[in-house]
Coordinates of C-alpha atoms in Angstrom, one line a residue:
M16 CA 0.1 0.1 -0.1
K17 CA 2.6 2.5 0.7
L18 CA 5.0 1.7 -2.3
V19 CA 1.1 2.2 -4.4
K20 CA 0.8 5.8 -3.1
S21 CA 4.7 6.8 -2.8
L22 CA 4.4 6.0 -7.4
L23 CA 0.9 8.0 -7.4
L24 CA 3.2 10.8 -5.5
G25 CA 6.0 10.3 -7.8
S26 CA 4.1 10.6 -10.8
A27 CA 2.2 13.8 -9.4
A28 CA 5.5 15.6 -8.9
G29 CA 6.4 14.9 -12.0
L30 CA 4.0 15.5 -14.2
V31 CA 3.6 19.7 -11.6
A32 CA 7.8 20.1 -12.7
V33 CA 6.9 18.8 -17.1
A34 CA 3.8 20.9 -16.5
G35 CA 6.3 24.1 -15.1
A36 CA 8.5 23.4 -17.4
S37 CA 6.4 23.9 -20.5
A38 CA 5.4 26.5 -19.3
A39 CA 8.5 28.1 -19.3
D40 CA 9.5 27.1 -22.7
L41 CA 6.4 28.6 -24.2
G42 CA 8.3 31.6 -23.4
V43 CA 5.0 34.0 -21.6
K44 CA 5.9 38.0 -21.4
K45 CA 4.1 39.5 -19.1
P46 CA 1.4 42.2 -19.5
T47 CA 2.6 45.6 -20.9
A48 CA 0.5 49.0 -19.2
V49 CA -0.9 50.8 -21.8
E50 CA -0.7 53.9 -22.5
Y51 CA -3.9 56.1 -23.5
V52 CA -3.9 59.4 -25.0
K53 CA -3.7 62.3 -22.5
T54 CA -5.4 65.7 -23.0
C55 CA -3.3 68.5 -23.0
P56 CA -5.3 71.4 -22.0
T57 CA -2.8 73.9 -21.9
Y58 CA -2.9 75.5 -25.4
G59 CA -7.2 75.0 -25.0
A60 CA -9.7 72.9 -26.2
G61 CA -9.1 69.5 -28.3
F62 CA -5.2 69.2 -27.9
F63 CA -4.2 65.8 -26.3
V64 CA -0.5 64.6 -26.3
V65 CA 1.6 63.2 -29.2
P66 CA 2.3 59.7 -27.2
G67 CA 5.7 59.6 -26.8
T68 CA 7.0 63.1 -27.0
T69 CA 6.3 66.3 -25.4
S70 CA 4.3 67.5 -28.1
C71 CA 0.5 68.9 -28.9
L72 CA -1.4 68.2 -31.2
K73 CA -4.7 69.6 -32.6
I74 CA -7.0 68.1 -35.5
I75 CA -9.3 70.4 -37.6
G76 CA -12.1 69.8 -39.8
R77 CA -15.0 71.7 -40.9
V78 CA -17.1 71.5 -43.8
R79 CA -19.0 75.1 -44.9
M80 CA -22.4 75.3 -47.6
D81 CA -23.2 78.4 -48.8
A82 CA -25.9 79.9 -51.3
R83 CA -26.4 83.0 -53.0
V84 CA -28.8 84.6 -54.6
D85 CA -26.4 87.4 -57.0
A86 CA -26.8 89.9 -60.1
P87 CA -25.3 88.8 -62.9
V88 CA -24.0 90.3 -66.1
T89 CA -25.4 88.7 -68.2
R90 CA -28.5 85.8 -69.1
N91 CA -25.1 83.3 -68.5
G92 CA -24.6 84.4 -65.3
H93 CA -26.5 82.0 -62.5
K94 CA -28.7 83.7 -59.8
T95 CA -28.2 81.2 -57.2
V96 CA -24.6 80.0 -56.6
A97 CA -24.1 77.0 -54.2
R98 CA -20.4 76.1 -52.6
V99 CA -19.5 73.5 -50.9
R100 CA -15.8 73.0 -49.4
G101 CA -14.3 71.0 -47.1
Y102 CA -11.6 71.8 -44.6
V103 CA -9.0 69.3 -42.8
G104 CA -6.0 71.2 -40.7
F105 CA -3.7 70.0 -38.1
D106 CA -2.5 72.5 -35.3
H107 CA 0.7 71.2 -33.6
R108 CA 2.9 72.4 -30.8
T109 CA 6.1 71.8 -28.4
A110 CA 7.8 73.8 -25.6
T111 CA 11.2 74.4 -26.3
E112 CA 13.8 77.2 -23.9
Y113 CA 13.1 79.9 -27.1
G114 CA 9.3 79.7 -26.5
L115 CA 6.8 78.4 -28.5
L116 CA 7.6 76.1 -31.5
R117 CA 4.1 75.9 -33.3
T118 CA 3.3 74.0 -36.6
Y119 CA 0.1 75.0 -38.3
V120 CA -1.4 73.6 -41.9
R121 CA -5.2 74.4 -43.1
A122 CA -6.3 73.3 -46.5
Y123 CA -10.1 72.8 -48.2
I124 CA -11.2 70.9 -51.4
Q125 CA -13.9 73.4 -52.6
H126 CA -16.9 72.9 -55.1
Q127 CA -18.9 75.5 -56.8
S128 CA -21.3 76.2 -59.5
G129 CA -19.4 77.1 -63.1
N130 CA -20.2 79.9 -65.4
T131 CA -22.5 78.4 -67.9
S132 CA -21.2 79.6 -71.8
A133 CA -24.0 81.3 -74.5
T134 CA -23.8 77.6 -75.7
G135 CA -25.1 76.4 -73.0
A136 CA -21.9 74.0 -72.0
S137 CA -21.4 74.4 -68.0
S138 CA -17.6 74.6 -66.5
V139 CA -18.3 73.6 -62.5
P140 CA -14.9 74.4 -60.6
S141 CA -13.2 73.1 -58.1
G142 CA -9.8 72.7 -56.4
V143 CA -7.6 72.6 -53.1
N144 CA -6.5 75.5 -51.7
L145 CA -3.8 75.8 -49.5
E146 CA -5.4 78.7 -46.1
Y147 CA -2.2 78.6 -43.8
A148 CA 0.6 76.4 -43.8
F149 CA 2.8 78.0 -41.0
I150 CA 5.5 77.8 -38.4
Q151 CA 6.4 79.5 -35.7
F152 CA 9.9 80.3 -33.7
G153 CA 8.9 82.7 -30.7
G154 CA 7.7 86.0 -32.5
L155 CA 8.8 84.9 -36.0
T156 CA 6.6 83.7 -38.5
V157 CA 6.8 81.8 -41.9
G158 CA 4.9 80.4 -44.1
R159 CA 1.3 81.4 -45.7
V160 CA -1.1 83.0 -43.3
A161 CA -3.7 85.8 -42.9
P162 CA -2.0 89.5 -43.3
A163 CA 0.0 91.6 -41.1
F164 CA -1.9 94.4 -42.3
E165 CA -5.2 92.7 -41.9
H166 CA -6.9 93.4 -38.6
G167 CA -9.3 90.8 -39.2
W168 CA -12.7 91.9 -37.7
S169 CA -14.9 91.6 -40.4
Q170 CA -17.1 88.4 -39.8
W171 CA -19.4 88.8 -43.2
Y172 CA -19.7 86.5 -45.3
L173 CA -20.4 88.2 -48.6
T174 CA -17.2 88.6 -50.8
S175 CA -15.2 91.4 -49.5
G176 CA -12.4 93.6 -51.1
G177 CA -13.2 95.0 -54.8
N178 CA -16.1 92.5 -55.4
M179 CA -18.4 94.1 -52.9
A180 CA -17.9 97.6 -54.1
G181 CA -14.5 98.6 -52.1
G182 CA -14.1 99.3 -48.7
Y183 CA -14.2 95.9 -46.9
H184 CA -10.8 95.6 -46.5
S185 CA -7.7 94.2 -48.6
D186 CA -9.0 91.3 -50.7
A187 CA -5.8 89.3 -49.7
S188 CA -6.9 86.7 -47.0
Y189 CA -3.9 85.0 -46.9
V190 CA -0.5 85.3 -48.4
N191 CA 3.7 83.9 -48.8
S192 CA 5.0 85.7 -46.2
I193 CA 7.8 86.1 -43.3
G194 CA 7.5 87.6 -41.0
Y195 CA 7.9 88.8 -36.8
T196 CA 6.2 90.0 -33.8
A197 CA 7.6 91.9 -30.8
N198 CA 5.4 92.1 -27.5
F199 CA 6.0 94.6 -25.6
G200 CA 4.1 94.2 -22.7
G201 CA 0.7 95.8 -21.3
G202 CA -0.9 95.1 -24.9
F203 CA 1.8 96.5 -27.0
S204 CA 2.7 94.5 -30.2
A205 CA 4.9 95.2 -33.5
T206 CA 4.7 93.3 -36.4
I207 CA 6.8 93.8 -39.9
A208 CA 6.7 90.7 -42.2
L209 CA 8.3 90.3 -46.4
D210 CA 4.7 89.8 -47.8
D211 CA 5.1 88.0 -51.8
A212 CA 3.8 90.8 -54.1
T213 CA 2.0 88.0 -55.8
D214 CA -1.2 88.5 -54.5
R215 CA -1.8 92.2 -54.2
H216 CA -0.6 93.9 -58.0
N217 CA -3.8 94.8 -59.8
Y218 CA -2.8 95.1 -63.7
N219 CA -6.9 94.4 -65.0
A220 CA -6.9 95.7 -68.6
Q221 CA -9.7 98.4 -68.9
A222 CA -11.9 99.3 -71.1
G223 CA -10.2 101.5 -74.5
W224 CA -6.9 101.5 -72.4
A225 CA -3.3 99.9 -73.8
A226 CA -2.5 96.2 -72.7
S227 CA -0.9 95.2 -69.2
P228 CA 2.1 96.9 -68.6
R229 CA 3.2 95.2 -65.7
A230 CA 7.0 93.3 -65.8
G231 CA 8.1 91.2 -62.5
H232 CA 8.2 92.0 -59.2
A233 CA 12.2 92.4 -57.9
M234 CA 10.7 92.7 -54.3
P235 CA 8.5 91.4 -52.0
D236 CA 5.9 94.1 -50.4
L237 CA 7.2 95.1 -46.8
V238 CA 4.6 95.6 -44.3
G239 CA 4.3 97.3 -40.9
S240 CA 2.0 96.9 -38.0
L241 CA 1.1 98.7 -34.2
A242 CA -1.2 96.8 -32.4
Y243 CA -2.7 97.6 -28.8
D244 CA -4.7 95.5 -27.3
Q245 CA -6.8 95.5 -23.9
S246 CA -10.3 94.5 -22.4
W247 CA -12.1 97.7 -23.8
G248 CA -11.4 96.7 -27.5
S249 CA -8.4 97.5 -29.7
I250 CA -6.3 99.5 -31.7
K251 CA -4.4 98.6 -35.2
L252 CA -2.4 100.9 -37.4
S253 CA -0.8 99.5 -40.4
G254 CA 1.6 100.0 -43.5
A255 CA 2.7 99.1 -46.9
L256 CA 5.2 99.9 -48.8
T257 CA 4.8 97.8 -52.8
Q258 CA 7.0 97.9 -55.8
Q259 CA 5.9 98.1 -60.0
R260 CA 8.2 97.1 -62.4
Y261 CA 6.9 97.8 -66.8
N262 CA 7.8 96.5 -69.6
F263 CA 9.3 99.1 -71.5
A264 CA 8.6 97.2 -75.0
L265 CA 5.3 98.2 -74.6
G266 CA 6.3 101.8 -75.1
A267 CA 4.8 105.3 -74.0
P268 CA 3.9 106.2 -71.7
F269 CA 6.1 103.1 -69.5
A270 CA 9.6 104.4 -72.1
G271 CA 10.5 106.2 -69.1
K272 CA 9.7 104.4 -66.1
S273 CA 11.3 101.5 -65.3
T274 CA 10.0 101.5 -61.6
Q275 CA 7.3 103.1 -59.3
Y276 CA 7.3 102.8 -55.6
G277 CA 2.9 102.3 -54.6
Y278 CA 1.9 102.4 -50.6
A279 CA -0.8 102.0 -48.6
V280 CA -2.4 102.9 -45.3
E281 CA -5.1 101.5 -42.8
G282 CA -5.9 102.3 -39.4
G283 CA -8.6 100.7 -37.2
V284 CA -10.5 100.1 -34.3
K285 CA -12.9 97.8 -32.7
I286 CA -14.8 98.5 -29.1
N287 CA -16.7 96.2 -27.1
L288 CA -19.4 96.7 -26.1
P289 CA -20.1 93.8 -22.5
F290 CA -22.9 97.1 -21.1
L291 CA -25.1 95.9 -23.7
T292 CA -24.7 91.9 -24.2
K293 CA -21.7 89.6 -23.7
G294 CA -19.8 89.5 -27.0
S295 CA -21.6 92.9 -28.8
N296 CA -18.5 94.7 -30.6
F297 CA -18.6 98.1 -32.4
W298 CA -15.6 98.3 -35.0
M299 CA -14.5 100.5 -37.6
S300 CA -11.6 100.7 -40.0
A301 CA -10.2 103.3 -43.0
S302 CA -7.3 102.9 -45.6
Y303 CA -5.9 105.0 -48.2
A304 CA -4.3 103.2 -51.1
K305 CA -2.0 104.7 -54.4
G306 CA -0.9 101.9 -56.6
A307 CA -1.7 99.7 -54.3
V308 CA -5.7 99.1 -54.3
N309 CA -6.0 95.6 -53.2
Y310 CA -4.8 97.0 -49.8
A311 CA -8.0 99.5 -49.8
G312 CA -10.1 96.7 -50.7
Y313 CA -9.7 96.4 -54.6
S314 CA -10.2 93.2 -55.9
V315 CA -6.8 91.6 -58.0
W316 CA -9.3 88.6 -59.5
G317 CA -11.0 90.1 -62.4
G318 CA -13.9 93.1 -62.2
T319 CA -16.1 94.3 -59.8
T320 CA -20.0 93.6 -60.9
V321 CA -23.0 95.8 -59.4
G322 CA -26.4 95.9 -61.1
G323 CA -25.2 94.1 -64.6
V324 CA -22.4 96.6 -64.7
T325 CA -18.7 95.8 -64.7
Y326 CA -15.0 98.1 -63.8
N327 CA -11.6 96.9 -63.1
A328 CA -9.4 98.3 -60.9
S329 CA -5.6 99.0 -61.4
D330 CA -2.7 99.8 -59.4
V331 CA -1.4 101.9 -63.0
N332 CA -3.7 103.8 -65.7
F333 CA -1.6 101.9 -68.4
A334 CA -3.0 105.4 -70.7
T335 CA -1.1 107.9 -68.6
G336 CA 1.6 105.1 -66.3
A337 CA 0.6 107.4 -63.1
L338 CA -0.1 105.4 -59.9
N339 CA -4.1 105.4 -59.3
T340 CA -5.8 105.9 -55.9
A341 CA -8.0 104.9 -53.8
F342 CA -9.4 104.9 -50.2
S343 CA -12.4 103.0 -48.0
V344 CA -13.7 103.1 -44.8
I345 CA -15.9 100.0 -42.9
G346 CA -17.8 99.8 -39.9
A347 CA -19.8 97.6 -38.3
L348 CA -22.0 97.1 -34.9
Q349 CA -23.0 93.6 -33.8
V350 CA -25.4 93.0 -31.1
Y351 CA -25.7 89.1 -29.0
A352 CA -29.3 89.5 -28.7
T353 CA -28.9 85.9 -27.2
P354 CA -26.5 83.7 -26.6
T355 CA -26.7 81.7 -29.8
V356 CA -28.1 84.5 -32.0
A357 CA -26.0 87.2 -33.4
V358 CA -26.9 90.8 -35.4
S359 CA -24.9 92.8 -37.2
V360 CA -25.3 96.4 -39.8
G361 CA -22.8 97.8 -41.2
A362 CA -21.7 99.9 -44.2
A363 CA -18.7 100.1 -46.8
Y364 CA -17.8 103.2 -48.9
G365 CA -15.3 102.8 -51.3
S366 CA -13.7 105.3 -53.9
Y367 CA -11.4 104.6 -56.5
N368 CA -9.4 107.5 -59.0
P369 CA -7.9 105.8 -62.2
A370 CA -5.2 108.8 -61.7
G371 CA -5.5 111.6 -64.6
A372 CA -8.2 109.8 -65.7
N373 CA -11.0 111.5 -64.3
N374 CA -13.5 108.8 -64.0
T375 CA -13.7 108.0 -60.1
I376 CA -15.9 105.3 -59.2
N377 CA -18.1 105.5 -55.7
G378 CA -19.1 102.2 -54.4
L379 CA -21.8 101.7 -51.2
T380 CA -22.6 98.9 -49.1
V381 CA -25.1 98.1 -47.1
L382 CA -25.5 95.0 -44.9
G383 CA -27.5 92.9 -42.0
Q384 CA -26.2 89.6 -41.1
V385 CA -28.2 87.2 -38.6
Q386 CA -25.9 84.2 -37.0
W387 CA -27.7 81.0 -35.2
M388 CA -25.2 79.1 -33.4
P389 CA -27.7 76.4 -31.5
V390 CA -25.4 73.9 -30.6
A391 CA -21.4 74.7 -29.9
G392 CA -19.7 74.5 -33.8
F393 CA -22.2 74.8 -35.5
L394 CA -24.0 78.3 -37.4
I395 CA -26.4 79.3 -39.1
G396 CA -25.9 82.4 -41.2
T397 CA -28.1 84.6 -44.2
E398 CA -26.6 88.0 -45.1
V399 CA -28.3 91.3 -47.1
A400 CA -26.7 93.7 -49.4
Y401 CA -27.4 96.7 -50.9
R402 CA -25.0 98.1 -53.1
S403 CA -24.3 100.7 -55.3
L404 CA -22.0 101.8 -57.8
T405 CA -21.7 105.8 -59.1
A406 CA -19.3 106.6 -62.0
S407 CA -18.5 110.8 -63.6
T408 CA -17.2 109.1 -66.1
G409 CA -14.8 106.7 -68.3
V410 CA -14.6 103.6 -67.2
I411 CA -18.2 103.4 -66.1
A412 CA -20.8 106.0 -68.4
A413 CA -20.9 108.9 -67.6
G414 CA -23.1 109.7 -64.4
T415 CA -24.0 106.1 -64.5
K416 CA -25.3 105.0 -61.5
K417 CA -26.1 101.7 -60.6
N418 CA -26.9 98.8 -57.7
D419 CA -28.0 95.5 -56.2
V420 CA -29.5 93.4 -53.7
V421 CA -27.6 90.0 -53.0
G422 CA -27.8 87.6 -50.1
R423 CA -26.5 84.2 -48.9
I424 CA -27.2 81.7 -45.9
R425 CA -24.7 79.9 -44.5
F426 CA -24.0 76.6 -43.0
Q427 CA -20.8 75.9 -40.9
R428 CA -19.8 73.4 -38.4
D429 CA -15.9 72.8 -37.2
F430 CA -15.1 69.8 -35.1

């Protein structure tokens, strides 16, 4: 009996030993701790720590739908126009011993109504557009950015610049630039930048004028601004210097001129109105330009159409070789009727004067806008504008006054 018991115990011990050896031979590893994505509240909502680094990243998305009631020049143009954009972007930030290192990029894919030709065919423009792509390192900013010349207070949906009869602010929403911003404390800051001049120069042809005299530019635009920001609001002053170079092959009046320099100045103020409601504000700005009319709100891309009349603005008078001038003023009041409903009214006036041609063109625009934000990141808005053009003579028939009413509705979701 003892012998049988000893044999059984020995066999069991052997099985346990074999089982232990087999488990060891399998090379089973201990489970590792899961590294969860951590939020990065230092830079605001939506940022998270990139695993394995000390950097923070935010993924940006937006879908926007605009439907516009327009006033085309001919029956070939559409009275109703629709445009859809899908945005994607990234905001990457790293704290360094030299200050913040930030990389930002945002682009969109667009599809919108095209123009109908006399044959009935329709072109439907689509494409990809790079809005922002810049690097910030301390006060240095390089890449594609919002121009330092702009104040950025306007929130109108309808086309800015000359396409709204002038007076809205510069028509260049984004430029390729190298700039530096110095913060002096107390809300004071100054920026100096070198901007690519390509997005600024206006050489739109005028009726009865010679071909464009434009030659390639040899220097970027020099832009500077001073800003003062406080709890009550902001003040901003800006200036720009641009170069105009001409093609000698065109002959007079440019044969004796190789280069001229244009300039622009702008001043603006924004005042917060918390005694009305939270978020309410009033702002206005004025600009003047000579040989740089885009800075005063006159479009680089084609002409301005109001009431079936189209005119083109140019930096240079092709007939005389003189630099053209323009000025504009705009103001707007925005009041939050409720925390989710904002109502705005505004007006703009612009004047474009081709030097020596006695054909000044004046534009007036009056707008109204309502925005509803039912939930965070979602906006539904509508806007109506009355526009009027008056010309003394020349580009538009003498004494001509044209006007129209245009409108737009927007749906926008940021995520």
